[in-house]
Short mmCIF file of C-alpha atoms in Angstrom, two decimals:
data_model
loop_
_atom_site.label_atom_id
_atom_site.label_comp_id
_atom_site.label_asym_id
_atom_site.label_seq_id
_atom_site.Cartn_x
_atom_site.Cartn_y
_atom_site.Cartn_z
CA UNK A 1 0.00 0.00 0.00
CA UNK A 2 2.65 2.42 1.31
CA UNK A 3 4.99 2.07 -1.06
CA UNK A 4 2.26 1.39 -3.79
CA UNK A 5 3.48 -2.28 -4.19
CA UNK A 6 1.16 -5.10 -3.42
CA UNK A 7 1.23 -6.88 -0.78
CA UNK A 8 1.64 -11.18 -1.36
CA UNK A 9 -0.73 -13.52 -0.24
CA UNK A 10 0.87 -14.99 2.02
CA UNK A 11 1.95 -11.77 3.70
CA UNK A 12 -1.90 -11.16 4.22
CA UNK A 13 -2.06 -14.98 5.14
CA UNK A 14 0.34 -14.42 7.89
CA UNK A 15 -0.99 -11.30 9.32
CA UNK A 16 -4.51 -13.35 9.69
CA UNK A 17 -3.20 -15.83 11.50
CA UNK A 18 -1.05 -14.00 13.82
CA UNK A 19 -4.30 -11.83 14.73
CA UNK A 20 -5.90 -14.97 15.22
CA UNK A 21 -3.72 -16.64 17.30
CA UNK A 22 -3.19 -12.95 19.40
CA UNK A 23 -6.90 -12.99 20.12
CA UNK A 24 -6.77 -16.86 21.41
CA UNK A 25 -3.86 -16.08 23.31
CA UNK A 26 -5.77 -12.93 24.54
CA UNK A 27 -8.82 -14.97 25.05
CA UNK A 28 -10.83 -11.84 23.88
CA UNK A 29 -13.89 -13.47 24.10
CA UNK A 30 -14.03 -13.51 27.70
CA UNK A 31 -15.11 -10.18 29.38
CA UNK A 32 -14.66 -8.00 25.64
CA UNK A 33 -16.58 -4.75 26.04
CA UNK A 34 -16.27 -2.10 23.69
CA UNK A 35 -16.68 1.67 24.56
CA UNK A 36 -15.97 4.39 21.47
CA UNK A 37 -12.73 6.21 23.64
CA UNK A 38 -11.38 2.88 23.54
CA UNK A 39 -11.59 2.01 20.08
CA UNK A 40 -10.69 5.57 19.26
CA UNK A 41 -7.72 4.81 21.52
CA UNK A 42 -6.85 1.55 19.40
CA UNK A 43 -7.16 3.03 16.14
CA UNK A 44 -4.77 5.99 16.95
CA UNK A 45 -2.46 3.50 18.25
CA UNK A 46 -3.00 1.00 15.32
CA UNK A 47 -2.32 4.29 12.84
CA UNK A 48 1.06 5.48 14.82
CA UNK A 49 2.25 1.87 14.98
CA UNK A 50 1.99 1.52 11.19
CA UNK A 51 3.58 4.72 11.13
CA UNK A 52 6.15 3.85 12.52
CA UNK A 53 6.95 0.55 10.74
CA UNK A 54 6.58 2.39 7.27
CA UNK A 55 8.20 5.89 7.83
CA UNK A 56 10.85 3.43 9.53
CA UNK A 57 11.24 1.72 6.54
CA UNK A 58 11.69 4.07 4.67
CA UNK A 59 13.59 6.58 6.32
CA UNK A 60 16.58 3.71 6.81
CA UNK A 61 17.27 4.70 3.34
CA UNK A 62 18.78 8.12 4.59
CA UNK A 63 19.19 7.71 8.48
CA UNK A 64 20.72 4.91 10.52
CA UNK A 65 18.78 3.68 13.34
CA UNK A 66 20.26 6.09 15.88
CA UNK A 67 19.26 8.80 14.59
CA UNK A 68 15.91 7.56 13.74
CA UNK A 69 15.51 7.01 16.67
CA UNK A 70 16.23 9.97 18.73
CA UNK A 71 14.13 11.79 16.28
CA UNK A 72 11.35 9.92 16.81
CA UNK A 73 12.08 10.26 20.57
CA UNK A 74 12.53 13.83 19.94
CA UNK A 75 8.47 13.77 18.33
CA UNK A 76 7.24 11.81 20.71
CA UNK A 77 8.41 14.56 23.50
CA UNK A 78 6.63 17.32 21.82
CA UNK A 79 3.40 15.00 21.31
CA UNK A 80 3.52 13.77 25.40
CA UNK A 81 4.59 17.22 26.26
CA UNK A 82 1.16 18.30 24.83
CA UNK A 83 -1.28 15.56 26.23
CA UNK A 84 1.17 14.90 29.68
CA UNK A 85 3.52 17.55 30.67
CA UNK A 86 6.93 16.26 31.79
CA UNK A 87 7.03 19.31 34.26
CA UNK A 88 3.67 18.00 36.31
CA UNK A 89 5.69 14.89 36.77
CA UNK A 90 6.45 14.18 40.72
CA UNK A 91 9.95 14.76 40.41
CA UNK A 92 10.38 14.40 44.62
CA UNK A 93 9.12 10.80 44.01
CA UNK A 94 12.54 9.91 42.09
CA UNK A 95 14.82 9.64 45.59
CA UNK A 96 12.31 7.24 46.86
CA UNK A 97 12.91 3.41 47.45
CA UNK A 98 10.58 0.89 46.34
CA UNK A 99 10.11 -2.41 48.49
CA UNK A 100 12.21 -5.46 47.64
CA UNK A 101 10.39 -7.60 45.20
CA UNK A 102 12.39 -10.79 46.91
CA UNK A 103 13.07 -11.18 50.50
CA UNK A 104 16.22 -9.90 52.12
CA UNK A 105 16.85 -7.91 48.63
CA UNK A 106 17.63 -4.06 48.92
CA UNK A 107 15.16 -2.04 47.68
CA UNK A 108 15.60 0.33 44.62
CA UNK A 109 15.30 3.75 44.15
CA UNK A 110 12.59 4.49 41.88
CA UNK A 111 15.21 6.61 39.75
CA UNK A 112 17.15 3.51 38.97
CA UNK A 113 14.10 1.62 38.01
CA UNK A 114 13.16 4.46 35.35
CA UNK A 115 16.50 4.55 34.26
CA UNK A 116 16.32 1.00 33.50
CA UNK A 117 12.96 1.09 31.79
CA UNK A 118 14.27 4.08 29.58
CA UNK A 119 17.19 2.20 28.58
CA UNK A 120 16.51 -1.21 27.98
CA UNK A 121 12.35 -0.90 27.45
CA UNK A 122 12.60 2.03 25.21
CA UNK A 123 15.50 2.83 23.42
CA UNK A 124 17.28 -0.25 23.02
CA UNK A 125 13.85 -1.95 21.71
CA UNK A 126 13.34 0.59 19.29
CA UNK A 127 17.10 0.83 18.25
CA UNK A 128 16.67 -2.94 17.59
CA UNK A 129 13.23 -2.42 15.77
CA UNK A 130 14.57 -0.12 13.22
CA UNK A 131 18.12 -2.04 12.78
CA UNK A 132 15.93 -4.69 11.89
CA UNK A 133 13.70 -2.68 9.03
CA UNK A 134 16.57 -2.76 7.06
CA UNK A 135 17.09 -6.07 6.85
CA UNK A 136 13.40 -7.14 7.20
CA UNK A 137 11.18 -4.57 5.32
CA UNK A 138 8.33 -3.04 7.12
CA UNK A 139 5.74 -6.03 6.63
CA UNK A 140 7.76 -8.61 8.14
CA UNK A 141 9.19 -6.73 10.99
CA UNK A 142 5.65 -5.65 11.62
CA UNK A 143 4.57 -9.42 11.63
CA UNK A 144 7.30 -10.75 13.75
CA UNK A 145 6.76 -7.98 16.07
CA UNK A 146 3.60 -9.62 17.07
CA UNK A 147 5.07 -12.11 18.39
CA UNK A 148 5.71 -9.02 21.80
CA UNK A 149 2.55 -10.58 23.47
CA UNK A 150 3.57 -14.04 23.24
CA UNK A 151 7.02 -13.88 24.56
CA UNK A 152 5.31 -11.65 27.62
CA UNK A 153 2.35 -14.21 28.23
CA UNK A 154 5.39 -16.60 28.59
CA UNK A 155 7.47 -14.85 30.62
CA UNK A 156 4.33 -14.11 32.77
CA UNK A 157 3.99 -18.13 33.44
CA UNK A 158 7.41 -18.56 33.83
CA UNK A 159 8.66 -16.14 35.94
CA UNK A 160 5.43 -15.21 37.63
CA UNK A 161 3.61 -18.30 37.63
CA UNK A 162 0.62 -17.28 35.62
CA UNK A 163 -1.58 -20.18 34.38
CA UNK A 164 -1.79 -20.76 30.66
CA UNK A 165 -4.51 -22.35 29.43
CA UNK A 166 -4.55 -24.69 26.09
CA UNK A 167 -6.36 -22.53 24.11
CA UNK A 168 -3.34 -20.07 25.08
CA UNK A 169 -0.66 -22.41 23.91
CA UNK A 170 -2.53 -23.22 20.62
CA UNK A 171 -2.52 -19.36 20.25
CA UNK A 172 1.53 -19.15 20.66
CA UNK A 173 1.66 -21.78 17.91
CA UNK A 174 -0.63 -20.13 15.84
CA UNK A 175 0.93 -16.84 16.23
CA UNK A 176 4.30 -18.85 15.71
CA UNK A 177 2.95 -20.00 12.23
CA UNK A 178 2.26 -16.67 10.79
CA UNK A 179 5.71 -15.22 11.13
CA UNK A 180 7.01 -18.54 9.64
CA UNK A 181 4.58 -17.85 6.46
CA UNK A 182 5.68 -14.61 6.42
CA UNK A 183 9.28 -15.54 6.53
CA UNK A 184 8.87 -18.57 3.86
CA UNK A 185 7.15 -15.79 1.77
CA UNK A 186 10.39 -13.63 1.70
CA UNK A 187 12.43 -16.48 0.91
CA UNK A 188 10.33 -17.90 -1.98
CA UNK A 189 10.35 -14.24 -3.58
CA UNK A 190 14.05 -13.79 -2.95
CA UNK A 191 12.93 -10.67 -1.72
CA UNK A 192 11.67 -8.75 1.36
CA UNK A 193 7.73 -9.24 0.94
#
């Protein structure tokens, strides 16, 4: 679409199934209400994200992923400077320590948690996102990128002991199965689909 090239089969094969297998591992059907601020909310979100694969995409053919990226920081900070000022934040909140999550650990300054969250669940994530563009074109990094929920819901029963249930684990596989048909559908081009 973006580039006004079409978009394969089995590209549009593999995005179905990895929605698919997102909503099983989801379980959407249990609980789903919809209210129109939240599918406002969804859309915007749905509309940045494909922004950002795309003008990623193409903007590696000028700018490395550094720089990409601290401009798109850069955006970002004038967008949440607009709907959530950085000077309302609680800055007196930064010196204080957070409980232990483990017994007989120290606690943590909160300013060492954010610190950590900045670095290593923001910029190095989106450093590796846009490294990857190059190499995997906007519709297949976009499609492997789903894969974000699975690797958490797994985490989440490994580390944390959350419960999956089957119709869970046929949603990894599922979700697993559209970013191999995506990658097969590179490979049988010879070219990023």
């Amino acid at each position: 679409f973006f580039k006004h090239k079409p978009v394969s089969n089995r590209i549009w094969l593999a995005l179905a199934l990895v929605i698919a297998g997102l909503a099983l591992i989801a379980q959407v059907w249990q609980g789903l209400t919809l209210n129109a601020a939240g599918v406002a909310s969804a859309l915007i979100c749905a509309v940045a994200l494909a922004a950002f694969w795309l003008l990623g995409a193409s903007g590696q053919e000028k700018r490395d992923a550094v720089s990409l990226t601290m401009w798109g920081f850069f955006f970002a900070t004038l967008t949440w400077s607009v709907i959530a000022p950085w000077w309302s934040f609680p800055w007196g909140l930064l010196g204080e320590s957070l409980p232990p999550l483990v017994d007989g650990a120290p606690g943590l300054p909160v300013w060492v948690l954010i610190v950590w969250n900045v670095l290593l669940g923001t910029i190095a994530p989106f450093l590796l996102v846009l490294g990857s563009l190059r190499r995997l074109g906007a519709e297949r990094a976009g499609i492997v990128g789903t894969s974000e929920p699975l690797w958490a819901a797994l985490l989440g029963a490994l580390l944390l002991g959350e419960l999956l249930t089957g119709v869970q684990i046929v949603g990894f596989f599922v979700v697993l199965a559209g970013i191999g048909v995506a990658e097969f559908a590179r490979r049988t081009r010879g070219a990023p689909a």
